[in-house]
Short mmCIF file of C-alpha atoms and ligand atoms in Angstrom, two decimals:
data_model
loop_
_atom_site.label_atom_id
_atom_site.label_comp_id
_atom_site.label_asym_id
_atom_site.label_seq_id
_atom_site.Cartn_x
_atom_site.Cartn_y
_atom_site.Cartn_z
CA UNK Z 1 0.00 0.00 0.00
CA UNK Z 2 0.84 3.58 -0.70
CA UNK Z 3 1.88 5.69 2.81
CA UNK Z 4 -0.12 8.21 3.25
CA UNK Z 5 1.39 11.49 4.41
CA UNK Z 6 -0.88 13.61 6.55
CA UNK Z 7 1.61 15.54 8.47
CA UNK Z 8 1.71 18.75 6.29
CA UNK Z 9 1.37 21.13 9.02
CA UNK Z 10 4.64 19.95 10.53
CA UNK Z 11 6.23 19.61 6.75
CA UNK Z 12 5.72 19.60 3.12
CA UNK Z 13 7.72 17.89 0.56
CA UNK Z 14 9.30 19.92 -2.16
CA UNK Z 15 7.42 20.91 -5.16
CA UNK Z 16 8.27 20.45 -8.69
CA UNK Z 17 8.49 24.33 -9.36
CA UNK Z 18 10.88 24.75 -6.51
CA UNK Z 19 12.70 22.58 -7.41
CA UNK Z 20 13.38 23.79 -10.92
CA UNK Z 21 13.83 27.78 -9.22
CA UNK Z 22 16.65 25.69 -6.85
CA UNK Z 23 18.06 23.60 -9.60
CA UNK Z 24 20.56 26.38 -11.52
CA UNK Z 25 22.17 27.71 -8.23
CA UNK Z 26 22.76 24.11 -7.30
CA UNK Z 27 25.36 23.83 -10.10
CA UNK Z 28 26.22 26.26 -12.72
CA UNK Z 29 25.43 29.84 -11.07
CA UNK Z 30 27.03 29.60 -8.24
CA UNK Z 31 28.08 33.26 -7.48
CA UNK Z 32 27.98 35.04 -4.45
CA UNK Z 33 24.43 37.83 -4.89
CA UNK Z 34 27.39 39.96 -3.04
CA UNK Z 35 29.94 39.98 -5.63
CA UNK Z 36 29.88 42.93 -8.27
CA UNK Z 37 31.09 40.92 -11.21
CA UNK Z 38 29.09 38.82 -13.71
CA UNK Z 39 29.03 35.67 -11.18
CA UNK Z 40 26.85 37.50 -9.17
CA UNK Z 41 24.20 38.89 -11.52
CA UNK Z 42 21.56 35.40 -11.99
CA UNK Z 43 22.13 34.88 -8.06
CA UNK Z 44 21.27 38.50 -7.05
CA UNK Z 45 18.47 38.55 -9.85
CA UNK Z 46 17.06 35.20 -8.32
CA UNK Z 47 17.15 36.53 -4.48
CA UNK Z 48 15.59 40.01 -5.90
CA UNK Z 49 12.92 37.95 -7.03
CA UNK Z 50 11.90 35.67 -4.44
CA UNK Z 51 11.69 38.75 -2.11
CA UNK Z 52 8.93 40.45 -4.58
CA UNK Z 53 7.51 37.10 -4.25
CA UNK Z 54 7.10 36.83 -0.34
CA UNK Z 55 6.13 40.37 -0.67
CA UNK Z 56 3.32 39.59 -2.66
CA UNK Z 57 2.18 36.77 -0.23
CA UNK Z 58 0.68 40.00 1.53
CA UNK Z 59 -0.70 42.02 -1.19
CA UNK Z 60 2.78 44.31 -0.70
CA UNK Z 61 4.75 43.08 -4.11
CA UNK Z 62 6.16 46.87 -4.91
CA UNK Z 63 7.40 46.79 -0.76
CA UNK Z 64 5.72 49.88 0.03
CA UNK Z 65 5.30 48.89 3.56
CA UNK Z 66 7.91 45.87 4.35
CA UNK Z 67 11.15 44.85 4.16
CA UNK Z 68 12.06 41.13 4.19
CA UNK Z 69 14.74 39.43 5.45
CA UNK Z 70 16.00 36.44 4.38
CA UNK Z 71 17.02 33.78 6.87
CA UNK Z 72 16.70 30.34 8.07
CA UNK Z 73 13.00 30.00 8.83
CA UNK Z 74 9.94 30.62 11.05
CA UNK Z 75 11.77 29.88 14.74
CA UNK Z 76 14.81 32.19 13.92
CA UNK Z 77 12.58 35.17 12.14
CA UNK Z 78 10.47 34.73 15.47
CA UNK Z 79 13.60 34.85 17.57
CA UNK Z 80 14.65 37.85 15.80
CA UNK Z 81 11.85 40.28 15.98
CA UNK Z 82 10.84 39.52 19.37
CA UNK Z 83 14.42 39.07 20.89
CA UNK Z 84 15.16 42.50 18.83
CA UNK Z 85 12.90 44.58 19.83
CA UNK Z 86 13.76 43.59 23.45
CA UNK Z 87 17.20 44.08 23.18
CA UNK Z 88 16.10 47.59 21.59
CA UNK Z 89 14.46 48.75 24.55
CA UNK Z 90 16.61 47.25 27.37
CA UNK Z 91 17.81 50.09 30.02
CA UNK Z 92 21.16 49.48 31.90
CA UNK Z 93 20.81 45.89 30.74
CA UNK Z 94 17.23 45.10 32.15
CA UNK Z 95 13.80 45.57 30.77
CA UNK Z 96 12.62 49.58 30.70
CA UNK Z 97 9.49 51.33 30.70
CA UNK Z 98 8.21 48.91 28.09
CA UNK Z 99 8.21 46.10 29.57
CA UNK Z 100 5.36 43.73 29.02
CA UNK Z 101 5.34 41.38 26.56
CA UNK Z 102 1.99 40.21 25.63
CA UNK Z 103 1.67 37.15 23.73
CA UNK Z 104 -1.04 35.10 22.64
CA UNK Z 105 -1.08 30.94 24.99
CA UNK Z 106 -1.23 28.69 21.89
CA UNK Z 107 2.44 30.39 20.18
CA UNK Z 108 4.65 28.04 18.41
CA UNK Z 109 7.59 27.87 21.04
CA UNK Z 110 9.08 29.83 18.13
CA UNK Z 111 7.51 33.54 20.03
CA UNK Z 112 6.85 31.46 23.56
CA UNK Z 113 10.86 30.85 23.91
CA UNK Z 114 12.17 33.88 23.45
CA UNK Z 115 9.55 35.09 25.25
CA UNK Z 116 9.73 33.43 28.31
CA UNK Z 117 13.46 33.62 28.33
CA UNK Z 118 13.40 37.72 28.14
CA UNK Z 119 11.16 37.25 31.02
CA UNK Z 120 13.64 35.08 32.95
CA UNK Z 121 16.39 36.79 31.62
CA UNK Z 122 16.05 40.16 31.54
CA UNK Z 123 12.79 40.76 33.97
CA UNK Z 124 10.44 41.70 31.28
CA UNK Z 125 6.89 40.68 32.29
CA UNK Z 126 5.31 38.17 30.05
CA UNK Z 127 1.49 37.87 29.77
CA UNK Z 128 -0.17 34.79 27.71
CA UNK Z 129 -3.71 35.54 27.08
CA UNK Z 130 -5.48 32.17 26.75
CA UNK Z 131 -7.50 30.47 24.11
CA UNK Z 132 -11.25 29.22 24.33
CA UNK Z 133 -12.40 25.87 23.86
CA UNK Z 134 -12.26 26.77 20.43
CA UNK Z 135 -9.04 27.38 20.39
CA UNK Z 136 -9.24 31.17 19.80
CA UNK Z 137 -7.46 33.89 21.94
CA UNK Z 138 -10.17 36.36 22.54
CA UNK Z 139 -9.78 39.87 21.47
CA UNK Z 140 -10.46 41.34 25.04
CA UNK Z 141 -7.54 39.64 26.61
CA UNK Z 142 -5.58 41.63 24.27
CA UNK Z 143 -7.28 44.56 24.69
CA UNK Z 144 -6.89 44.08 28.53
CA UNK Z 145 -2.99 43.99 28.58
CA UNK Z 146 -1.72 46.39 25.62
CA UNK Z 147 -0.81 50.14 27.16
CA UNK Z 148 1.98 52.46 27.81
CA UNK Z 149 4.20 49.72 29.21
CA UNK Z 150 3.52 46.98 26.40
CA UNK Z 151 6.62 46.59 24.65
CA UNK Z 152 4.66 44.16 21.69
CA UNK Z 153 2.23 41.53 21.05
CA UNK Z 154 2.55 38.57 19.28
CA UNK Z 155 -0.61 36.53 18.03
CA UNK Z 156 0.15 33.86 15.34
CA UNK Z 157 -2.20 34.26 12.30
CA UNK Z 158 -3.40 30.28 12.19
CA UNK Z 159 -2.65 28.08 15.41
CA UNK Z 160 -0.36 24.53 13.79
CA UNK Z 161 -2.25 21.93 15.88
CA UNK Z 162 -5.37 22.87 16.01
CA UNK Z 163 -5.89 25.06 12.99
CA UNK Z 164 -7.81 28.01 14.48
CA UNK Z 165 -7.49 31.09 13.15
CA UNK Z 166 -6.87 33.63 15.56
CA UNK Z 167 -8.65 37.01 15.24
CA UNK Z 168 -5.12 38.82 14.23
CA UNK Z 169 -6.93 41.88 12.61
CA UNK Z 170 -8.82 42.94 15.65
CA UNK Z 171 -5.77 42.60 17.75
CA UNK Z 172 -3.46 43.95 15.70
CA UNK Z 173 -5.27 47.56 14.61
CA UNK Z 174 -5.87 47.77 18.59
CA UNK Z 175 -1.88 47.46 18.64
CA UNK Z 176 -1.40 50.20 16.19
CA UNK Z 177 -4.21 52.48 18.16
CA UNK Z 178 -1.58 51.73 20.94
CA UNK Z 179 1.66 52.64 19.21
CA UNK Z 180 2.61 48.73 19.94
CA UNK Z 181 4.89 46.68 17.43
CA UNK Z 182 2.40 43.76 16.74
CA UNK Z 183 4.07 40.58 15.72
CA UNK Z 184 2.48 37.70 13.78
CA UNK Z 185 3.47 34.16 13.00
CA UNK Z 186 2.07 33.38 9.71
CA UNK Z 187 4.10 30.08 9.03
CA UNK Z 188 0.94 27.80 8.47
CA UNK Z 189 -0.68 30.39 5.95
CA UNK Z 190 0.28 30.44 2.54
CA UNK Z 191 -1.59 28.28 0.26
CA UNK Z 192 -3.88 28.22 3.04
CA UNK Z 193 -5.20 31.73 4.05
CA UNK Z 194 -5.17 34.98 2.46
CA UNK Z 195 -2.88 37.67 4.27
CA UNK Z 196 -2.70 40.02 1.65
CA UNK Z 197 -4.49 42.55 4.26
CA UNK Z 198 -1.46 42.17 7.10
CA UNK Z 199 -0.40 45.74 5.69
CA UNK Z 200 -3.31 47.01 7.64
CA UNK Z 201 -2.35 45.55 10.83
CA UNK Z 202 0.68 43.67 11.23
CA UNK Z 203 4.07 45.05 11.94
CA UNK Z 204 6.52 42.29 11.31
CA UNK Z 205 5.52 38.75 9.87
CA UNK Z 206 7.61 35.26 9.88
CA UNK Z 207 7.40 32.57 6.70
CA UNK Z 208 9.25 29.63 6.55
CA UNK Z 209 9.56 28.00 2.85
CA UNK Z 210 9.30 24.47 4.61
CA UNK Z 211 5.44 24.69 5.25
CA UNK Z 212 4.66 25.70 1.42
CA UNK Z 213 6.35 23.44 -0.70
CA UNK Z 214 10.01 24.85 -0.40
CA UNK Z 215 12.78 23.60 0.61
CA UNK Z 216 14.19 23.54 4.43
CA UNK Z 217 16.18 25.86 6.56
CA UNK Z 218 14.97 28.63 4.75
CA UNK Z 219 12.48 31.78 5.54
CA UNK Z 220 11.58 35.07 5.89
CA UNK Z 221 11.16 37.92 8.76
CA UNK Z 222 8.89 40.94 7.29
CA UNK Z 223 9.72 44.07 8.64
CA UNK Z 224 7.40 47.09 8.67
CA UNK Z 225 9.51 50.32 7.14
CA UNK Z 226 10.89 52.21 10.11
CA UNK Z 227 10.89 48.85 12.93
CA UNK Z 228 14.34 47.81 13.68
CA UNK Z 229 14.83 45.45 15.98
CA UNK Z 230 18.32 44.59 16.91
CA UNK Z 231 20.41 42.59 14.77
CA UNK Z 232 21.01 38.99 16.02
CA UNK Z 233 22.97 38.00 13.77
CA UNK Z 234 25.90 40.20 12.82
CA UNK Z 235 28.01 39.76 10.15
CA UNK Z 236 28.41 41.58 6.74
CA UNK Z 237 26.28 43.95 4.86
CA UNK Z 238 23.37 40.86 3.42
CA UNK Z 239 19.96 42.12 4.00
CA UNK Z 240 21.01 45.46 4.31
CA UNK Z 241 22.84 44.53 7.28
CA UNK Z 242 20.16 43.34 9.07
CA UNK Z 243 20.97 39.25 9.22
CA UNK Z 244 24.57 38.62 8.20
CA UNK Z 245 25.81 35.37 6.03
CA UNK Z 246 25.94 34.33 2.71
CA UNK Z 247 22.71 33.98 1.21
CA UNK Z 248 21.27 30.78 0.52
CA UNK Z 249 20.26 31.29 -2.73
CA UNK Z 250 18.89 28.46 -4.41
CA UNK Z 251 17.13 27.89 -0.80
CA UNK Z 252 15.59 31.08 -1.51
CA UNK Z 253 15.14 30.96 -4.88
CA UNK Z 254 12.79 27.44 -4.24
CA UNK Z 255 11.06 29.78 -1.32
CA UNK Z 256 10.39 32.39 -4.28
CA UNK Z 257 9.02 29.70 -6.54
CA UNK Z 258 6.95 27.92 -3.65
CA UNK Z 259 5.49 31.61 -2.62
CA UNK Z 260 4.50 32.34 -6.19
CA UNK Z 261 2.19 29.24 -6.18
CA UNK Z 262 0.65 29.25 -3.13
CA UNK Z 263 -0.44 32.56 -3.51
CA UNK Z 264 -1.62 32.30 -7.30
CA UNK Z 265 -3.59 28.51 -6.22
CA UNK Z 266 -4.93 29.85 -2.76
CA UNK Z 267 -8.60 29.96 -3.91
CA UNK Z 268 -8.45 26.89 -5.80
CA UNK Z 269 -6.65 24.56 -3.14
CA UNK Z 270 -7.97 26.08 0.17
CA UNK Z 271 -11.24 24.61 -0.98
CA UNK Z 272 -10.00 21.44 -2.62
CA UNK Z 273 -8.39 21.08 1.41
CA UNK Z 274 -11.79 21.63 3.29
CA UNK Z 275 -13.42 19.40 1.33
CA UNK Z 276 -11.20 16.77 2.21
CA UNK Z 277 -10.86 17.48 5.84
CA UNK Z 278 -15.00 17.80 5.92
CA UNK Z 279 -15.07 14.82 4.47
CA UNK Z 280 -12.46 12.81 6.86
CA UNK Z 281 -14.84 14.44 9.74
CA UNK Z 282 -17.85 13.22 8.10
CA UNK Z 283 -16.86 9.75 8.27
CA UNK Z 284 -15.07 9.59 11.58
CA UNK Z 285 -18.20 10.93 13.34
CA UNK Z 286 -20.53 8.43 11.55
CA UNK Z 287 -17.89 5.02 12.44
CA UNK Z 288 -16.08 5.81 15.38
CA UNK Z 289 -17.91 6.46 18.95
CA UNK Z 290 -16.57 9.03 21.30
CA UNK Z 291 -14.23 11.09 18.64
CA UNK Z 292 -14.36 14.75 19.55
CA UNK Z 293 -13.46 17.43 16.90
CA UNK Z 294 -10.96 19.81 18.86
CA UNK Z 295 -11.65 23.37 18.29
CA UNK Z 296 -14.60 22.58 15.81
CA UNK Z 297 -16.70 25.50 15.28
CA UNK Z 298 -13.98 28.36 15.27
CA UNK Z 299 -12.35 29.52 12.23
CA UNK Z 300 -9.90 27.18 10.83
CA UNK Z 301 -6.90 26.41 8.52
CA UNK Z 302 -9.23 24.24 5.68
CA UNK Z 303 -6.48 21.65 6.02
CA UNK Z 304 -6.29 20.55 9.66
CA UNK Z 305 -8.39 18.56 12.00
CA UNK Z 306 -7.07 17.62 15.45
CA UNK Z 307 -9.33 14.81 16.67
CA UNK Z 308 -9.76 13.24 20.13
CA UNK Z 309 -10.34 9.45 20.52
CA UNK Z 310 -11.59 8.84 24.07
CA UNK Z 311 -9.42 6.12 25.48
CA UNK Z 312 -6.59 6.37 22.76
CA UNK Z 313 -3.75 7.75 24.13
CA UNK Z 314 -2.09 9.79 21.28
CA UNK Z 315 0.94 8.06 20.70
CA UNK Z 316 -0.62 4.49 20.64
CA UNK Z 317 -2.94 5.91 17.65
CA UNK Z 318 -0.48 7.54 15.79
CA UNK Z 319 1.75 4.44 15.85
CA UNK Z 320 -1.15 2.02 14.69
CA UNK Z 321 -2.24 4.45 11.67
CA UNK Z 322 1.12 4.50 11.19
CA UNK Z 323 1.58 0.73 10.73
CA UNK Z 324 -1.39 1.15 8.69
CA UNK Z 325 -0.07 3.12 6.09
CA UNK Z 326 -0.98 6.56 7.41
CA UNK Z 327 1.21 9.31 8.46
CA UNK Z 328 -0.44 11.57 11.32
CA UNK Z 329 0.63 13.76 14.41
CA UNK Z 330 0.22 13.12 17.70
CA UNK Z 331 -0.77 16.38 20.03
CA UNK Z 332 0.46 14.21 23.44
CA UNK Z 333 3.94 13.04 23.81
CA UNK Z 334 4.91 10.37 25.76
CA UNK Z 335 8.28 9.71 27.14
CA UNK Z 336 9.64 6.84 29.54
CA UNK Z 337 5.68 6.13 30.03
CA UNK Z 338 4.57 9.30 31.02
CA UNK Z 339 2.32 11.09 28.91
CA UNK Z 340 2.47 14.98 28.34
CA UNK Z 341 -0.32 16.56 27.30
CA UNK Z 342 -0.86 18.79 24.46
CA UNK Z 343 0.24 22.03 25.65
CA UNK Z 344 -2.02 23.87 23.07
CA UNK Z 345 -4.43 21.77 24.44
CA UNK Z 346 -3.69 22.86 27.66
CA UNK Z 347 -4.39 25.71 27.00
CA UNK Z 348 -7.23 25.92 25.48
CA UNK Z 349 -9.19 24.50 29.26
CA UNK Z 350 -9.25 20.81 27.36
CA UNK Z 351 -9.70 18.14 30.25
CA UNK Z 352 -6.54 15.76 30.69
CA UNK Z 353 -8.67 13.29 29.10
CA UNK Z 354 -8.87 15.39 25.60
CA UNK Z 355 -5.46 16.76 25.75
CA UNK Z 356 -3.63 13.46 25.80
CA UNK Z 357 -5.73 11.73 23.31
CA UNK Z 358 -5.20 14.24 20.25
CA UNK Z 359 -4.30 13.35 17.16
CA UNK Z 360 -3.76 16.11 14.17
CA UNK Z 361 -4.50 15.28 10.80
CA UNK Z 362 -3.34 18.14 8.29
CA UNK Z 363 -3.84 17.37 4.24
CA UNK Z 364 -1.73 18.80 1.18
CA UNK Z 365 -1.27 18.82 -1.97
CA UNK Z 366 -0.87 15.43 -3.27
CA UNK Z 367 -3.88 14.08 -0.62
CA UNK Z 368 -7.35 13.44 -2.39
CA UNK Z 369 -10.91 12.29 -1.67
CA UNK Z 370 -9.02 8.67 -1.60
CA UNK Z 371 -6.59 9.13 0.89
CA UNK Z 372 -9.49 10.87 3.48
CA UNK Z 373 -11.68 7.52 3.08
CA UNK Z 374 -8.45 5.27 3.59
CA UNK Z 375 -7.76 7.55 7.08
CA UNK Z 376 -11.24 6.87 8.04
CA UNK Z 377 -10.44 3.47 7.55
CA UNK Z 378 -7.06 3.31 9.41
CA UNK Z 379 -8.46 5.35 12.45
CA UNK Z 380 -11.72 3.05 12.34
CA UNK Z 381 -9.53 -0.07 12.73
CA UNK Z 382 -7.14 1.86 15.10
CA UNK Z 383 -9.18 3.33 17.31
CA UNK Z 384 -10.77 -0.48 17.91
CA UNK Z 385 -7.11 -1.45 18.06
CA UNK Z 386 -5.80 0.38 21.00
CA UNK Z 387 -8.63 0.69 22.93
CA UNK Z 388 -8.75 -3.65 23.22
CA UNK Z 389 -5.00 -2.72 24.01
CA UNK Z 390 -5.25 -0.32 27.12
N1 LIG F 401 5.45 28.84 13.71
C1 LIG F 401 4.56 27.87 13.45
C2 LIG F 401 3.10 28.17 13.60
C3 LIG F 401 4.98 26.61 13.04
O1 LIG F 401 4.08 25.65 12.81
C4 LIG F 401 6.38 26.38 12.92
C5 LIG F 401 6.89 25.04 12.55
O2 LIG F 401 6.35 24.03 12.96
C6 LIG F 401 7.27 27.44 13.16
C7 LIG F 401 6.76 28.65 13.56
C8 LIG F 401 8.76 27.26 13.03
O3 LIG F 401 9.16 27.28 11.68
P1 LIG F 401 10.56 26.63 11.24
O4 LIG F 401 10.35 25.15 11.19
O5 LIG F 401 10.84 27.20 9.88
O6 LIG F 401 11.57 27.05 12.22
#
């Protein structure tokens, strides 16, 4: 039998277009985009245009309003802006009049890291406004926390594991009402949402080429003109001095590529997703007794569907779909025996009983109507599987 990926929210593989971007920087033009002389002319051209590319992920391909900057991905463009602006503000080495750092509870630990470690570190306060049930951070949590001493707010666009979109608009013209940088993680997006109206709202942005067909180890940190967080990583003058190294530019070139399609078959694909997903739902609900739809009801990513099985502890399921054929995430770790719960979970007021029996199911490109019937199938017989086994 065929595997069955269903793991796209935690990777994608690498599409034929990015591929072909990445394929002359691999071997023939291998210049540095640095370099003045004629080696450097296809590799500058290529990173040029990748950048218009990400910019037009958010309706901003002229970059009126943002800057990008190139660098490995979603954690270290996270790490950068939030880490940056901190270090921007710090007085005699310890947080200053700004210094509360409000974040939303479901981040990747991509914001919640830094985060908590400027908190530890440097004595900033950090406040993490909860989700609902549903898995969305209200907008009056927000609106509680952000005044004079707010130093930003960070609210990811689309939450990984459960898929809930979080209400990032709201939040974010409140921020600008405030005068407060507002920070958002739109990793699981392209392809997926629309975002070309962050210039409204959002300050600084992370991608990561990974989660939309490109390649690894390669991303982006938007910048709105005028916000300059400090540099983490110094070196020479790439990215207008903002992230030193050499450029990886067939990385980037692939991210281009990968950008360029998701935004052009958004419309197209987002529905082509949702009707897969609905359907998976459909069945599971009709075959399988006490399976709980996690954050069903709020707006979602039309790809993802984290599922509860009561009485399947997360990791058992996931290994017996896997030996089935299909390729799933569990929310619950377990380690030496001891289970840990879903943190976004967690946090969202799901009993321990929910929060260590998640599973998350996210489709892609290649997935059709076939492969949701054959999960049905493997969590039917799985489900019946591990609960004679516990
Ligand atoms: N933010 C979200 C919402 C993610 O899902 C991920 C990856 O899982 C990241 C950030 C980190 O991105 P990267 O893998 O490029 O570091």
């Amino acid at each position: 039998m065929r595997p069955i990926y269903l793991d796209h929210n935690a990777t994608t593989p690498l599409s034929a277009e990015a591929r072909a971007a990445m394929e002359p920087f691999l071997s023939g033009q291998f210049g540095n985009p640095l370099t003045s002389h004629r080696f450097g002319e296809g590799p500058r051209g290529a990173v040029e245009a990748a950048r218009r590319e990400v910019l037009a992920l958010v309706g901003d391909a002229q970059g009126a309003t943002y800057d990008v900057v190139f660098d490995s991905g979603g954690t270290e463009a996270l790490n950068h802006v939030v880490k940056g602006l901190a270090f921007r503000s710090l007085e005699g080495g310890r947080a200053g009049a700004r210094r509360k750092i409000v974040i939303g509870g479901a981040e990747h630990y991509g914001v919640a890291g830094p985060a908590r470690w400027l908190g530890e570190r440097f004595g900033f306060d950090v406040v993490e406004v909860m989700p609902g049930r549903d898995g969305v951070c209200p907008v009056e949590g927000f609106v509680e926390h952000l005044d004079g001493s707010t130093l930003l707010c960070a609210l990811m666009w689309a939450q990984n594991e459960v898929g809930s979109l979080q209400p990032v608009r709201e939040v974010g013209r409140f921020c600008r009402a405030q005068g407060v940088p507002f920070v958002v993680d739109t990793v699981q997006c392209p392809g997926k949402v629309d975002l070309s109206g962050a210039p409204e709202f959002a300050d600084a942005l992370a991608f990561s080429a990974h989660k939309l067909y490109g390649p690894k180890g390669v991303g982006a940190l938007l910048l709105r003109k005028g916000l300059e967080p400090d540099i983490l990583v110094h070196g020479a003058s790439q990215e207008s001095g903002r992230r030193g190294g050499t450029h990886n530019v067939a990385g980037i070139a692939g991210f281009g590529a990968a950008a360029h399609h998701a935004r052009t078959g958004l419309a197209a694909e987002a529905a082509r997703l949702a009707s897969m997903r609905d359907q998976l739902w459909q069945e599971i609900s009709r075959r399988i007794e006490g399976a709980h739809w996690n954050g069903a009801g709020a707006p979602m990513l039309p790809n993802t569907l984290n599922v509860s099985f009561d009485g399947c502890p997360s990791s058992l399921l996931a290994e017996e779909t896997d030996r089935r054929g299909v390729a799933i995430s569990q929310g619950a770790a377990c380690r030496s025996g001891a289970v840990t719960p879903s943190h976004t979970l967690s946090a969202m007021g799901l009993p321990h009983s929910r929060s260590t029996t998640s599973v998350r199911v996210s489709f892609g490109h290649a997935n059709d109507a076939h492969d949701a019937h054959a999960a049905a199938d493997a969590f039917a017989e799985s489900v019946k599987a591990v609960r004679a086994r516990v």
